[in-house]
XYZ file of C-alpha atoms in Angstrom:
324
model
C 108.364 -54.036 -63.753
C 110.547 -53.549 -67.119
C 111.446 -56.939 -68.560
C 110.337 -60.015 -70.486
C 108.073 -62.656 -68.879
C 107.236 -65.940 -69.835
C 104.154 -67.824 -68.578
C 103.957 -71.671 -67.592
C 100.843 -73.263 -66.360
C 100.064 -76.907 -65.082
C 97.133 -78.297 -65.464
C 96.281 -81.598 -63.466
C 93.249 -83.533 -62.543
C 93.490 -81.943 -59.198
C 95.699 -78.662 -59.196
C 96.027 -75.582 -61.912
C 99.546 -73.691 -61.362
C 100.164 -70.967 -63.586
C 103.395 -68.628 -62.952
C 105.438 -65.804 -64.559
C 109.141 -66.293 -65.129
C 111.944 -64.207 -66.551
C 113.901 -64.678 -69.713
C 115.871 -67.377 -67.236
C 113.387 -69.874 -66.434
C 113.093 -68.223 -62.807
C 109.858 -68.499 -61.673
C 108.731 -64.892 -60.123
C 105.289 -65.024 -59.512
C 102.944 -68.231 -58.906
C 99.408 -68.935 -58.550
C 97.748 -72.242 -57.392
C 94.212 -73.069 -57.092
C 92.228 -76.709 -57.177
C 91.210 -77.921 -60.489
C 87.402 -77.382 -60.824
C 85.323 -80.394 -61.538
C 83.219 -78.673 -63.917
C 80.141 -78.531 -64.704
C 81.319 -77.556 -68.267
C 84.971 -78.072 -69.812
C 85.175 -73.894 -69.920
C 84.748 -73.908 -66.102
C 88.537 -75.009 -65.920
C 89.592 -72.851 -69.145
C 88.356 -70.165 -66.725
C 90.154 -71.347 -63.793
C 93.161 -71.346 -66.366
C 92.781 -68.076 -66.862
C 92.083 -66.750 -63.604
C 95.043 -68.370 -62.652
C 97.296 -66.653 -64.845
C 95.475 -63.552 -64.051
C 96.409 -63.491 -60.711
C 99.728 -64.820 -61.578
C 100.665 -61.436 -63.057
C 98.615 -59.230 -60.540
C 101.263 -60.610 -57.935
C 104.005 -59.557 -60.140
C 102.433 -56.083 -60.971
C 102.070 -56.657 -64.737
C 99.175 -56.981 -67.503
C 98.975 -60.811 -68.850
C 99.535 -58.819 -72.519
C 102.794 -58.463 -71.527
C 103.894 -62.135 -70.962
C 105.660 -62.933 -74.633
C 105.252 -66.523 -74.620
C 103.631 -69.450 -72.496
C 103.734 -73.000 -72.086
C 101.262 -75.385 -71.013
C 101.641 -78.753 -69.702
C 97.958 -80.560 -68.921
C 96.544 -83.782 -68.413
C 95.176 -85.580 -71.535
C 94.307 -86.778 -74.159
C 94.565 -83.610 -76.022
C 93.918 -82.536 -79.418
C 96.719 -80.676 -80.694
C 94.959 -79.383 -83.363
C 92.279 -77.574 -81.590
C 94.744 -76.885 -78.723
C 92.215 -78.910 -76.067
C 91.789 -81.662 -73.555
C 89.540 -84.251 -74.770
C 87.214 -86.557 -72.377
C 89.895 -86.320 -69.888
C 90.331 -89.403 -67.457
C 90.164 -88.283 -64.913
C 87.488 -85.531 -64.211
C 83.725 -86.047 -64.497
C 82.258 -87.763 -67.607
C 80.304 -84.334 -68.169
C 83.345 -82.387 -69.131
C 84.244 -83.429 -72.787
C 86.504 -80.452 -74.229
C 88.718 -77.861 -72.463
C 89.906 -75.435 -74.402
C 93.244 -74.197 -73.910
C 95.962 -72.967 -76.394
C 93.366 -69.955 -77.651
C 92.322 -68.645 -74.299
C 95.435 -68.947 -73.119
C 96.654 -66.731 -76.250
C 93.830 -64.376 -76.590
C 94.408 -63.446 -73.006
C 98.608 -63.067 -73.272
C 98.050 -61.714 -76.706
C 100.189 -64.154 -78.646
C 99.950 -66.914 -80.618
C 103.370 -68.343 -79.017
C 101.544 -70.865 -76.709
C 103.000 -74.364 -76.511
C 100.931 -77.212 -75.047
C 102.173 -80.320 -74.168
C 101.148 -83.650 -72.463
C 101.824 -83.253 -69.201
C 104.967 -85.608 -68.709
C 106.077 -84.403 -72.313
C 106.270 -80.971 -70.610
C 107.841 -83.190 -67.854
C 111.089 -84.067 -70.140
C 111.325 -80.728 -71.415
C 111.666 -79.105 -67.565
C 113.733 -82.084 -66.364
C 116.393 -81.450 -69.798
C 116.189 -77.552 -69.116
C 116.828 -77.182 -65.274
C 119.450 -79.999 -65.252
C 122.585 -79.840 -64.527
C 123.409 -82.553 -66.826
C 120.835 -82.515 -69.795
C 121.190 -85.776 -71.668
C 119.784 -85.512 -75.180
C 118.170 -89.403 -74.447
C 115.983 -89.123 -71.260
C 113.257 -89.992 -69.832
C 110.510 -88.401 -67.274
C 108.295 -91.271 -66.122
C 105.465 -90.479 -63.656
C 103.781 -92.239 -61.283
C 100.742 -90.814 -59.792
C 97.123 -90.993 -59.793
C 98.175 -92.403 -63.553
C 101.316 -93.447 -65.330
C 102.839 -92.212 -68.134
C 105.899 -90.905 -69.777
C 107.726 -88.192 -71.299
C 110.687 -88.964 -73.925
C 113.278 -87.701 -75.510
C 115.269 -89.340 -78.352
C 118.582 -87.854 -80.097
C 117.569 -84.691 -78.860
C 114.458 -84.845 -79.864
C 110.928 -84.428 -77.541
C 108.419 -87.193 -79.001
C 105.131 -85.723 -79.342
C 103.105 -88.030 -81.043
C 101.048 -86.855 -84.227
C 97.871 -85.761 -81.410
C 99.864 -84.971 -78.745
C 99.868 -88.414 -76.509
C 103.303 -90.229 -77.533
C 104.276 -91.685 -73.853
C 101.029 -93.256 -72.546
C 103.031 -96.034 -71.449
C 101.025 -96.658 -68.345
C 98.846 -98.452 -71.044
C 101.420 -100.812 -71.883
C 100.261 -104.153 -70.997
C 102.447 -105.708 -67.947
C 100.257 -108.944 -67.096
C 99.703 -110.890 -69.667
C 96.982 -112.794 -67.116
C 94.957 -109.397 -67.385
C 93.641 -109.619 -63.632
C 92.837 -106.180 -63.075
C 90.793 -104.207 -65.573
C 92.723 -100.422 -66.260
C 90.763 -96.654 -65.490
C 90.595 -97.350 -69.782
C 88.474 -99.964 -69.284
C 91.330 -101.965 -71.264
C 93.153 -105.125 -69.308
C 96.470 -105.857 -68.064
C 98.169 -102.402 -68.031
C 100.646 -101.204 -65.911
C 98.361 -98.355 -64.158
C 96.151 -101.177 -63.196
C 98.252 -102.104 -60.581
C 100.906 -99.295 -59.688
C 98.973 -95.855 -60.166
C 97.540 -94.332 -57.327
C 94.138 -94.386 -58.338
C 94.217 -98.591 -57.996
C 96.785 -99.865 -55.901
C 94.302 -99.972 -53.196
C 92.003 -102.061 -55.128
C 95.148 -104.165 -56.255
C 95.267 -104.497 -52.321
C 91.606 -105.268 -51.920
C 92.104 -108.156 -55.041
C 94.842 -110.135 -53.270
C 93.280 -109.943 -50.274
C 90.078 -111.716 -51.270
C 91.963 -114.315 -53.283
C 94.481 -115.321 -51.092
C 93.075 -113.957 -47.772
C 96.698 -112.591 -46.616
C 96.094 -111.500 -42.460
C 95.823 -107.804 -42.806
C 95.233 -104.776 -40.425
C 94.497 -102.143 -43.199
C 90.989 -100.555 -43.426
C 90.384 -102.238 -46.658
C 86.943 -101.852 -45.794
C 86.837 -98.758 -45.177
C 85.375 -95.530 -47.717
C 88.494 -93.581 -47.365
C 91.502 -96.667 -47.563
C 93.887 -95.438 -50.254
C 97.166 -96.333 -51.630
C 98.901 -94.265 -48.904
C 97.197 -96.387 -46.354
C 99.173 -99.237 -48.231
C 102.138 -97.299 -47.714
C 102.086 -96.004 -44.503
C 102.001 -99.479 -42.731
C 104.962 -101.672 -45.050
C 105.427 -104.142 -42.139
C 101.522 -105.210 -42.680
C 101.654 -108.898 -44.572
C 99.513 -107.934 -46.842
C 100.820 -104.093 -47.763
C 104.151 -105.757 -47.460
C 102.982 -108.159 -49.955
C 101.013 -105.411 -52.464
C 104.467 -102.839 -52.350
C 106.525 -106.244 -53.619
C 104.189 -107.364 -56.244
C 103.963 -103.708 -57.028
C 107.933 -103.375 -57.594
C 108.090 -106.140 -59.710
C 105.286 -104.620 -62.357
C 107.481 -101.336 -62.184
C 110.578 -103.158 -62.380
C 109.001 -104.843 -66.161
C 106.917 -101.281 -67.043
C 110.376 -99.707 -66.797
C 112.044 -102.316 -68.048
C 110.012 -102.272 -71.311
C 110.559 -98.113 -71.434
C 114.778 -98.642 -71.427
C 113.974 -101.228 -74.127
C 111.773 -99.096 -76.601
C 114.253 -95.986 -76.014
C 117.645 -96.757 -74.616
C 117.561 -93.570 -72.360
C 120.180 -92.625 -70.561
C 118.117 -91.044 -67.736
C 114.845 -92.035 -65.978
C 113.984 -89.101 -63.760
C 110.750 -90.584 -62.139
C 108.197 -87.998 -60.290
C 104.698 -88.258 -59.191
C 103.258 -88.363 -55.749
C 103.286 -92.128 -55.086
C 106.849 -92.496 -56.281
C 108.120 -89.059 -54.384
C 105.892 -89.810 -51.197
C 107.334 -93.241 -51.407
C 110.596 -93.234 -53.055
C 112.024 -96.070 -50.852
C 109.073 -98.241 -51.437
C 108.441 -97.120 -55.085
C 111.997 -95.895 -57.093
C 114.421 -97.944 -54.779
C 113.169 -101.253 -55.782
C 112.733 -100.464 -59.473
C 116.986 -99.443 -59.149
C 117.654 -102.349 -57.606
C 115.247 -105.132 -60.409
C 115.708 -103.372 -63.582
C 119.758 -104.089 -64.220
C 118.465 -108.152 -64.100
C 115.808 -107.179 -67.187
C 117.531 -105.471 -69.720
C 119.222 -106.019 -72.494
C 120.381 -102.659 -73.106
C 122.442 -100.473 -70.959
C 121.035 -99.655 -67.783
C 120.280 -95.935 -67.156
C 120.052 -93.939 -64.241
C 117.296 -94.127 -62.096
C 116.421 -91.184 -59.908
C 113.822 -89.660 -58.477
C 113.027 -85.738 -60.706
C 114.747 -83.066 -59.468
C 112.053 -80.714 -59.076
C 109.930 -82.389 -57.234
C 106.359 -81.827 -57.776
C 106.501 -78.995 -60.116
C 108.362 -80.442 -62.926
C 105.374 -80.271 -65.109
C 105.309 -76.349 -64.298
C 108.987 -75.949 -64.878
C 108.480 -77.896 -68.473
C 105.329 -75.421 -68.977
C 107.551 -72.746 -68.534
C 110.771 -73.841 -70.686
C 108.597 -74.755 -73.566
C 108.095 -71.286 -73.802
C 111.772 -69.673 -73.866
C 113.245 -69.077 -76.678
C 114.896 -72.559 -77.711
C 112.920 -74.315 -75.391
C 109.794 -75.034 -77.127
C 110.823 -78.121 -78.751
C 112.254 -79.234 -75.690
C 115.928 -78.550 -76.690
C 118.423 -78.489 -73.727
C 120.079 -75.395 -72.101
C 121.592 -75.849 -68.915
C 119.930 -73.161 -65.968
């Protein structure tokens, strides 16, 4: 097929996406496949790859023709290597996945972005917007929390790549529950996916709220929480859970004055009139500032892809807005 592709690839704790797209930002070809948990950090550079691979099989074409790719991933990374460091959340064996040079030996360029994953977030959610403010925010809430940002125009970075951990700010000053980090207090202690159902199991054996969920259960997660709101206690745990989103977000509008907060992520998607509805309705009495728009991200759960892939048009690797 004559033309000039781009590549974008997402890499998450769970899922690798890689996909072709033309000189638009249309997405022709796309691969998905489960992250692998290793044994070695190469094991998911491989996956990477293979991903890609197949990405451009479907489309008929040779990866060395792909001009430019993008790559949103989980973190932290080192920019300067072009890698994922000890990354959260996969197994304590993998220490270092190497990324930007694999990525470009195989496309044949040395035009490979990588980005944070919500960084790449911002960049998607600016490009494929109708309306692309130049102060914005992507904020998501997931198995973690963080944020992507963009100020006058400009994508914040960070000097190593991890500008917008804000799930790590620190919401209760009490520090009840202890973070993933092994740090107290933060806002992912109680609001990510990966602890609201121990924030449920907390409450429940302080203040012994009547419950019906399987809190003793193996398999009771946060959508267990979710899927039964009428419960006293998950009724309970999704209030106490708006108000620490209500004061994470809160603090965000106050560090950046955005005039966007596109919010994505499965728990706040999955849940947008338990999760994003509340923080609409709390933040306007916690500001100081102007209150921005709340909404949930336009492209759903590929937003990191979409960022992968405008970080690698021309224009868009900085994160600079062009309307689709």
């Amino acid at each position: 097929m004559a033309g000039t592709y781009y590549a974008g690839i997402d890499l998450g704790a769970t899922h690798v996406r890689a996909a072709v797209a033309d000189e638009t930002g249309e997405i022709l070809a796309l691969d998905r496949r489960k992250t692998p948990r290793g044994p070695r950090g190469v094991d998911v550079t491989e996956a990477v790859l293979d991903a890609i691979r197949a990405a451009c099989a479907d489309l008929g074409i040779d990866p060395g023709e792909i001009a430019a790719a993008g790559i949103g991933s989980i973190g932290p990374l080192d920019l300067a290597s072009g890698a994922v460091v000890n990354p959260a959340n996969l197994p304590d064996a993998i220490d270092v996945i190497p990324l930007r040079e694999p990525v470009s030996e195989l496309v044949g360029t040395d035009r490979v972005a990588l980005h944070n994953d919500t960084t790449a977030g911002v960049i998607g959610e600016r490009y494929y917007s109708e309306l692309n403010p130049d102060d914005m925010i992507y904020l998501t809430i997931s198995s973690g929390i963080g944020a992507g940002v963009a100020v006058d125009g400009d994508v914040l970075h960070g000097w190593d790549g991890n500008a917008g951990e804000v799930g790590h700010m620190i919401v209760d000053a009490g520090r009840r529950r202890t973070c993933g980090c092994g740090k107290a207090g933060h806002w992912e202690a109680y609001c990510s996916g990966a602890n609201i159902h121990e924030y449920a199991r907390d409450i429940h054996e302080r203040e012994g709220i009547e419950t019906d969920l399987p809190l003793g259960e193996e398999g009771f997660t946060a959508a267990d929480v979710f899927a039964d709101p009428d419960d006293p206690l998950a009724a309970e745990v999704i209030d106490r859970i708006a108000d620490w989103n209500a004061i994470g977000v809160a603090n965000v509008v106050q560090a950046y004055a955005p005039l966007v907060i596109a919010i994505g992520g499965a728990v706040a998607l999955e849940n947008e009139a338990l999760v994003i509805d509340p923080i609409k309705e709390r933040v306007p009495d916690m500001v100081l500032s102007n209150v921005p728009e709340i909404r949930a991200t336009s492209l759903g759960d590929e937003v990191v892809l979409y960022g992968a892939i405008a970080s690698a048009l021309p224009g868009g690797g900085d994160g600079e807005a062009h309307a689709h």
